[in-house]
XYZ file of C-alpha atoms in Angstrom:
471
model
C 29.022 -33.708 -42.370
C 30.011 -31.875 -39.211
C 29.074 -33.553 -35.943
C 27.048 -31.432 -33.542
C 28.844 -31.111 -30.217
C 26.520 -31.530 -27.244
C 27.125 -29.021 -24.459
C 28.548 -30.610 -21.331
C 26.515 -29.964 -18.191
C 25.699 -32.034 -15.104
C 22.203 -30.512 -15.193
C 21.303 -31.576 -18.743
C 19.203 -34.486 -17.487
C 17.392 -32.782 -14.597
C 13.826 -34.070 -14.547
C 10.725 -33.043 -12.621
C 8.265 -35.370 -10.963
C 5.063 -34.669 -9.048
C 4.924 -36.238 -5.584
C 2.539 -39.135 -4.986
C -1.077 -38.260 -4.183
C -0.642 -38.979 -0.459
C 2.205 -36.424 -0.285
C -0.019 -33.526 -1.444
C -1.986 -31.132 0.783
C -5.700 -31.413 -0.056
C -8.798 -29.266 0.601
C -7.090 -25.878 0.822
C -9.125 -22.934 -0.462
C -6.342 -21.058 -2.267
C -6.874 -17.297 -2.533
C -8.595 -15.998 -5.674
C -7.141 -12.480 -5.372
C -5.825 -11.167 -8.688
C -2.238 -10.371 -7.715
C 1.002 -11.519 -9.330
C 2.728 -12.903 -6.222
C 3.436 -16.592 -5.649
C 0.742 -16.999 -2.888
C 2.935 -19.654 -1.261
C 6.055 -19.649 0.927
C 7.922 -22.683 2.206
C 10.922 -23.455 4.431
C 12.376 -26.680 5.927
C 9.688 -26.704 8.663
C 6.476 -25.155 7.313
C 4.334 -24.567 4.237
C 2.348 -21.293 4.170
C -0.430 -20.587 1.639
C -2.628 -17.492 1.221
C -6.254 -18.675 1.459
C -9.772 -17.359 0.947
C -11.127 -15.723 4.095
C -14.376 -13.914 4.732
C -14.109 -10.432 6.213
C -10.345 -9.960 6.011
C -7.156 -11.673 4.927
C -5.681 -14.970 6.084
C -3.093 -17.593 5.335
C -2.659 -21.164 6.538
C 0.600 -22.560 7.955
C 1.079 -26.345 7.868
C 4.005 -28.424 9.180
C 5.651 -29.995 6.107
C 4.807 -33.488 7.370
C 1.061 -32.720 7.622
C 0.166 -34.050 4.159
C -3.219 -35.356 3.077
C -6.591 -33.696 3.611
C -6.518 -30.541 5.717
C -9.393 -30.196 8.187
C -11.751 -27.350 7.236
C -11.449 -25.997 10.810
C -7.626 -26.033 10.794
C -6.402 -22.807 12.493
C -5.465 -19.922 10.194
C -3.249 -16.874 10.684
C -5.783 -14.047 10.663
C -5.133 -10.438 11.563
C -5.355 -8.401 8.375
C -8.593 -6.562 7.611
C -8.219 -7.000 3.836
C -6.788 -9.753 1.574
C -3.194 -10.890 2.119
C -1.142 -10.255 -1.044
C 2.324 -11.636 -0.198
C 4.009 -13.783 2.461
C 7.713 -14.471 3.073
C 9.533 -16.661 5.628
C 12.443 -15.134 7.520
C 15.655 -16.782 6.220
C 17.231 -16.630 9.712
C 14.332 -17.997 11.772
C 12.140 -20.802 10.419
C 9.321 -19.886 12.843
C 8.928 -16.269 11.693
C 6.872 -15.182 8.676
C 5.860 -11.749 7.371
C 2.594 -10.982 5.569
C 1.607 -7.962 3.465
C -1.948 -6.907 2.787
C -4.370 -4.737 0.901
C -5.049 -3.053 4.293
C -1.662 -1.159 3.933
C 0.029 -3.006 6.820
C 2.763 -5.608 7.199
C 2.469 -8.098 10.058
C 5.236 -10.327 11.401
C 4.146 -13.598 13.022
C 5.745 -16.173 15.310
C 4.580 -19.670 14.316
C 4.809 -22.295 17.095
C 6.244 -25.759 16.420
C 3.044 -27.321 17.796
C -0.340 -27.047 16.024
C -2.295 -24.178 17.631
C -5.810 -24.877 18.930
C -7.345 -21.717 17.446
C -6.556 -19.043 14.843
C -3.382 -17.030 15.369
C -4.636 -13.436 15.550
C -1.846 -11.524 17.343
C 1.259 -10.675 15.306
C 4.571 -10.015 17.080
C 4.585 -6.624 15.433
C 2.542 -4.599 12.923
C 4.501 -2.304 10.601
C 2.587 0.752 9.384
C 4.102 3.208 6.949
C 2.557 2.631 3.530
C -0.453 4.687 2.401
C -1.740 2.084 -0.102
C -1.799 -1.705 -0.430
C 1.471 -3.559 0.266
C 2.117 -6.214 -2.377
C 5.794 -7.177 -2.115
C 7.875 -8.480 0.806
C 11.500 -9.611 0.886
C 13.768 -10.328 3.859
C 17.401 -9.219 3.719
C 19.587 -12.240 2.825
C 22.324 -11.651 5.421
C 21.234 -9.045 8.051
C 19.113 -10.052 11.036
C 15.496 -8.768 11.214
C 15.751 -6.527 8.112
C 12.600 -6.653 5.964
C 11.777 -4.832 2.718
C 8.252 -3.923 1.663
C 6.955 -2.253 -1.502
C 3.476 -0.754 -1.816
C 0.961 0.651 -4.246
C 2.156 4.090 -3.112
C 5.338 3.410 -5.205
C 7.451 3.466 -2.030
C 9.995 0.888 -0.826
C 10.452 0.783 2.959
C 13.215 -1.180 4.712
C 12.315 -2.031 8.323
C 14.118 -3.255 11.404
C 11.583 -5.831 12.596
C 13.433 -6.139 15.920
C 12.491 -2.560 16.868
C 9.598 -1.767 14.509
C 11.545 1.180 13.081
C 11.862 2.344 9.480
C 15.547 2.061 8.553
C 15.238 3.483 5.032
C 12.428 4.821 2.871
C 12.943 5.021 -0.904
C 10.019 7.192 -1.937
C 11.082 9.170 -5.002
C 12.636 6.515 -7.259
C 9.597 4.897 -8.859
C 6.988 7.063 -10.635
C 4.573 4.133 -10.974
C 3.609 0.762 -9.481
C 6.558 -1.465 -8.489
C 6.259 -4.957 -9.987
C 9.200 -6.746 -8.351
C 12.107 -6.191 -5.958
C 15.098 -8.509 -5.454
C 18.199 -8.296 -3.205
C 21.613 -9.351 -4.481
C 23.473 -12.130 -2.609
C 24.937 -9.902 0.146
C 22.036 -7.447 0.309
C 24.018 -4.391 -0.815
C 21.913 -3.721 -3.949
C 18.310 -4.038 -5.126
C 16.982 -4.812 -8.609
C 13.499 -3.383 -9.175
C 11.033 -3.421 -12.049
C 8.261 -0.887 -12.434
C 5.171 -0.159 -14.538
C 7.177 2.621 -16.260
C 9.042 -0.266 -18.042
C 12.365 0.630 -16.346
C 14.713 -1.888 -14.725
C 16.656 -0.192 -11.907
C 19.655 -1.186 -9.786
C 19.434 0.698 -6.479
C 21.897 1.179 -3.616
C 19.338 1.484 -0.792
C 21.718 2.893 1.839
C 22.909 5.689 -0.452
C 19.380 6.178 -1.796
C 20.751 6.174 -5.348
C 19.846 4.499 -8.630
C 23.208 2.986 -9.623
C 22.109 1.880 -13.108
C 18.869 1.722 -15.080
C 17.588 0.406 -18.367
C 14.383 1.611 -20.011
C 12.277 -1.007 -21.837
C 14.403 -4.046 -21.003
C 11.277 -5.734 -22.386
C 9.149 -3.557 -24.660
C 5.707 -4.908 -23.738
C 3.400 -3.210 -21.226
C 2.786 -6.334 -19.095
C 4.672 -6.725 -15.780
C 8.375 -7.522 -15.778
C 10.322 -9.516 -13.160
C 14.040 -9.390 -12.295
C 16.441 -11.466 -10.157
C 20.186 -11.209 -9.512
C 22.373 -14.132 -10.638
C 25.489 -15.278 -8.780
C 27.677 -13.720 -11.517
C 26.164 -10.312 -10.679
C 24.042 -10.246 -13.834
C 20.290 -9.540 -13.854
C 17.901 -12.155 -15.240
C 14.560 -10.698 -16.380
C 11.235 -11.981 -17.673
C 8.778 -9.779 -19.554
C 6.863 -9.327 -22.781
C 7.627 -8.133 -26.305
C 5.596 -5.425 -28.017
C 3.593 -8.225 -29.659
C 2.780 -9.715 -26.198
C 5.125 -12.646 -26.566
C 6.824 -13.736 -23.360
C 10.537 -13.038 -23.305
C 13.525 -13.630 -21.045
C 16.676 -11.556 -20.844
C 20.100 -11.507 -19.190
C 21.733 -8.148 -18.467
C 25.091 -6.879 -17.257
C 24.449 -3.903 -14.908
C 27.829 -2.419 -15.916
C 26.673 -2.255 -19.529
C 22.907 -1.932 -19.853
C 23.070 -0.836 -23.511
C 22.873 -4.355 -24.964
C 21.444 -7.516 -23.362
C 23.841 -10.412 -22.724
C 21.005 -12.649 -23.964
C 17.416 -12.100 -25.091
C 15.077 -14.964 -26.040
C 11.440 -14.995 -27.101
C 9.429 -17.842 -25.632
C 5.697 -18.134 -26.353
C 2.453 -16.174 -26.504
C 0.621 -16.138 -23.202
C -0.440 -13.377 -20.821
C 0.583 -15.123 -17.558
C 3.454 -13.309 -15.835
C 6.537 -15.537 -15.593
C 7.777 -15.857 -12.001
C 11.544 -16.619 -11.987
C 12.948 -18.802 -9.178
C 16.758 -18.726 -9.228
C 19.067 -21.226 -7.522
C 22.539 -19.656 -7.147
C 24.190 -22.993 -6.218
C 23.423 -24.584 -9.599
C 22.778 -21.318 -11.517
C 19.505 -22.757 -12.793
C 16.483 -20.494 -13.184
C 12.995 -22.031 -13.130
C 10.174 -20.127 -14.843
C 6.627 -20.665 -13.585
C 3.818 -18.766 -15.274
C 0.608 -18.112 -13.366
C -2.086 -20.036 -15.218
C 0.527 -22.213 -16.986
C 0.691 -25.948 -16.414
C 4.477 -26.180 -16.902
C 7.797 -25.222 -15.314
C 10.607 -24.405 -17.746
C 14.172 -24.351 -16.548
C 17.372 -22.875 -17.945
C 21.020 -22.966 -16.937
C 22.873 -19.639 -16.876
C 26.586 -19.927 -17.735
C 29.508 -17.766 -18.901
C 29.497 -19.193 -22.439
C 27.214 -18.231 -25.361
C 24.241 -18.275 -25.610
C 24.554 -17.741 -21.784
C 20.965 -18.878 -21.063
C 20.698 -22.578 -21.995
C 17.302 -24.279 -22.155
C 17.337 -27.545 -20.159
C 13.824 -28.972 -20.108
C 10.146 -28.449 -19.266
C 8.115 -30.125 -16.556
C 4.512 -30.374 -17.771
C 1.319 -31.373 -16.036
C -2.398 -31.153 -16.800
C -3.535 -28.658 -14.163
C -2.714 -24.922 -14.319
C -0.878 -23.412 -11.343
C -2.396 -20.675 -9.155
C 0.915 -19.996 -7.401
C 4.213 -21.612 -6.495
C 6.444 -22.089 -3.449
C 10.221 -22.680 -3.765
C 12.037 -24.613 -1.033
C 15.414 -23.219 0.152
C 18.326 -25.564 -0.618
C 18.722 -26.633 3.028
C 15.238 -28.187 2.953
C 16.000 -30.677 0.133
C 16.674 -34.426 0.342
C 20.348 -34.730 -0.661
C 20.228 -38.559 -0.516
C 17.903 -38.532 -3.550
C 19.938 -35.968 -5.546
C 17.037 -33.504 -5.278
C 18.205 -30.079 -6.504
C 14.891 -28.169 -6.279
C 11.403 -28.644 -4.862
C 8.334 -26.649 -5.784
C 4.949 -26.480 -4.086
C 2.392 -25.998 -6.859
C -0.940 -24.449 -5.893
C -4.095 -25.777 -7.546
C -7.576 -24.448 -6.855
C -8.082 -26.738 -3.851
C -4.714 -28.339 -3.150
C -0.928 -27.957 -3.022
C 1.265 -30.481 -4.804
C 5.043 -30.891 -4.307
C 7.114 -31.178 -7.503
C 10.625 -32.594 -7.127
C 13.522 -31.799 -9.490
C 16.216 -34.483 -9.514
C 19.581 -35.090 -11.183
C 19.755 -38.830 -11.993
C 22.854 -40.426 -10.387
C 23.692 -44.094 -9.841
C 25.731 -43.625 -6.676
C 24.135 -43.297 -3.229
C 27.071 -41.231 -1.938
C 26.844 -37.497 -1.217
C 27.277 -35.595 -4.499
C 29.712 -32.743 -3.769
C 29.311 -31.214 -7.221
C 25.512 -30.890 -6.830
C 25.599 -29.493 -3.303
C 28.192 -26.781 -2.692
C 27.969 -25.086 0.715
C 24.712 -23.139 0.816
C 23.319 -20.248 2.926
C 22.343 -21.453 6.415
C 19.986 -19.984 9.019
C 22.554 -17.779 10.791
C 22.645 -14.055 9.864
C 26.032 -12.567 8.985
C 25.228 -9.049 10.260
C 23.009 -7.188 12.696
C 20.561 -4.616 11.282
C 22.524 -1.577 12.533
C 25.811 -2.981 11.146
C 24.243 -3.301 7.685
C 22.728 0.175 7.932
C 26.121 1.667 8.856
C 27.562 0.386 5.546
C 28.898 -3.082 6.316
C 28.364 -5.933 3.849
C 28.830 -9.664 4.375
C 28.188 -12.728 2.261
C 25.731 -15.317 3.669
C 27.039 -17.721 6.347
C 27.324 -21.047 4.498
C 26.638 -24.581 5.761
C 27.423 -28.016 4.305
C 24.558 -30.360 3.422
C 26.786 -33.473 3.553
C 24.984 -34.878 6.615
C 21.599 -33.402 5.693
C 20.040 -30.394 7.422
C 18.138 -30.481 10.696
C 16.130 -27.284 11.344
C 16.925 -25.677 14.724
C 14.275 -25.749 17.443
C 11.784 -22.930 17.984
C 13.530 -19.553 18.359
C 11.533 -16.609 19.614
C 11.778 -13.276 17.803
C 12.039 -10.609 20.486
C 10.818 -7.159 19.556
C 12.065 -4.186 21.564
C 9.753 -1.468 20.330
C 10.933 2.086 20.861
C 8.129 4.054 22.477
C 7.655 7.679 21.423
C 5.340 8.651 24.292
C 7.082 6.984 27.223
C 10.842 7.399 26.948
C 11.558 5.904 30.382
C 13.109 2.428 30.428
C 10.355 -0.190 30.771
C 9.682 -1.121 34.377
C 9.202 -4.650 35.644
C 11.369 -7.711 35.189
C 13.072 -8.392 31.854
C 13.049 -11.968 30.726
C 16.495 -13.430 30.238
C 17.478 -15.017 26.917
C 17.201 -18.500 28.414
C 13.682 -17.771 29.645
C 12.508 -16.539 26.252
C 13.911 -19.599 24.520
C 12.114 -21.916 26.944
C 8.483 -22.949 26.348
C 5.786 -20.857 28.018
C 4.855 -23.682 30.399
C 8.190 -23.220 32.210
C 7.349 -19.652 33.238
C 6.161 -19.502 36.797
C 2.766 -17.994 37.585
C 4.518 -15.376 39.712
C 6.678 -14.122 36.821
C 3.662 -13.845 34.532
C 1.708 -11.856 37.120
C 4.679 -9.478 37.561
C 4.901 -8.974 33.799
C 1.160 -8.227 33.564
C 1.500 -5.715 36.409
C 4.479 -4.028 34.701
C 2.590 -3.804 31.413
C -0.445 -2.258 33.159
C 1.814 0.382 34.750
C 3.282 1.244 31.338
C -0.190 1.497 29.757
C -1.313 3.774 32.610
C 1.734 6.004 32.125
C 1.035 6.234 28.384
C -2.621 7.149 29.009
C -1.518 9.949 31.361
C 0.928 11.208 28.730
C -1.813 11.154 26.039
C -4.158 13.132 28.338
C -1.418 15.703 28.943
C -0.784 16.070 25.186
C -4.536 16.424 24.514
C -4.769 19.196 27.140
C -1.843 21.018 25.524
C -3.562 20.697 22.150
C -6.828 22.120 23.568
C -4.951 25.088 25.038
C -3.274 25.796 21.694
C -6.618 25.628 19.848
C -8.166 28.044 22.411
C -5.228 30.445 21.929
C -5.655 30.515 18.143
C -9.412 31.159 18.523
């Protein structure tokens, strides 16, 4: 008899555990919109959840420590005129979140460290460029203020949030609805999946499809794709017989999959959450009551099943905490925020260890909150890997940092009049501004508005003259 050799892996015994009842967030009316996004975004400071809202779209933002029952009058972030479909925290500023909506706009919001007294209704900036609903958002992993959006108009737009400008528009690459978009680790390439069943690798700055594979999964249901740290593409989709399937692909050779595994029969789309530090991918199906996780390695069969976390309640959505938000003293390697119909429940993934010391092998240096590039540097062709930080002493989120938008004005090309706030003033709380400074700023803004109104009147007069001439 030959003895079966058990594969060696420090992640073989990873186990999931739901947090205690008092650590959950209760009485949240999670959105009922039928859309395949995760409906939840989390970072080391805040938890954001898309919620039901009458007469528009809204999401709620809670400090992580605010567990327990949420007051029904707790302030929401409301500004969209139709349901919110996706939200995403900025990786370089824990107080900035972007939201995409059925109303065709993207809004970027500054969330204060204190609990606001009323709804937040004024975004820092509204980005308008899509002609149909916007369902996908993704911040650039290494460049400051660079945000990607994908809409029902089959267009991907990459924005500079710091100026409100469109950096790149990829409008002739997808003939049908885009199902998912993912950056690689340094933000030089995109992996996209589309209703036409094609998986594409795109160089956004060249505006070229570098590689593509038709019918990576043969079923008609939506497919998802994420980059792995080895540069491979991990996909989830469906077979022709509607069985759920996962695949691993080498973009340099799309002819044959590196791995392809059938899973089960269910019509919930599998959302993959990939951790590059451990190379574990967690699969959460909408409507499922389980999280399956696999380790991706360089040895056959390449995608190794580890375990399944099961619970009784199905999930409506899922948030995935960045590595810097985990508790390293408890050997926590992942934390999910599972959305139920009326609550959000943290689920903690742990590697059992006897020692209380910092586990170097579980926590390599991980991407921190500092960007590696400015938006214009990335656009000009530069690439940089994320700026890494050590988690040895734990991670303390930086204090409130204000996102400053310098919008380029088409009508009034003169430099803005009035005093400019210095960097130190913008970083300070509002209470430190003197009344005098505020009054000067209001006056300067009024002057600019007046100048714009005069310019609009002049343009309208010109237009009237032209119309008269043609008549």
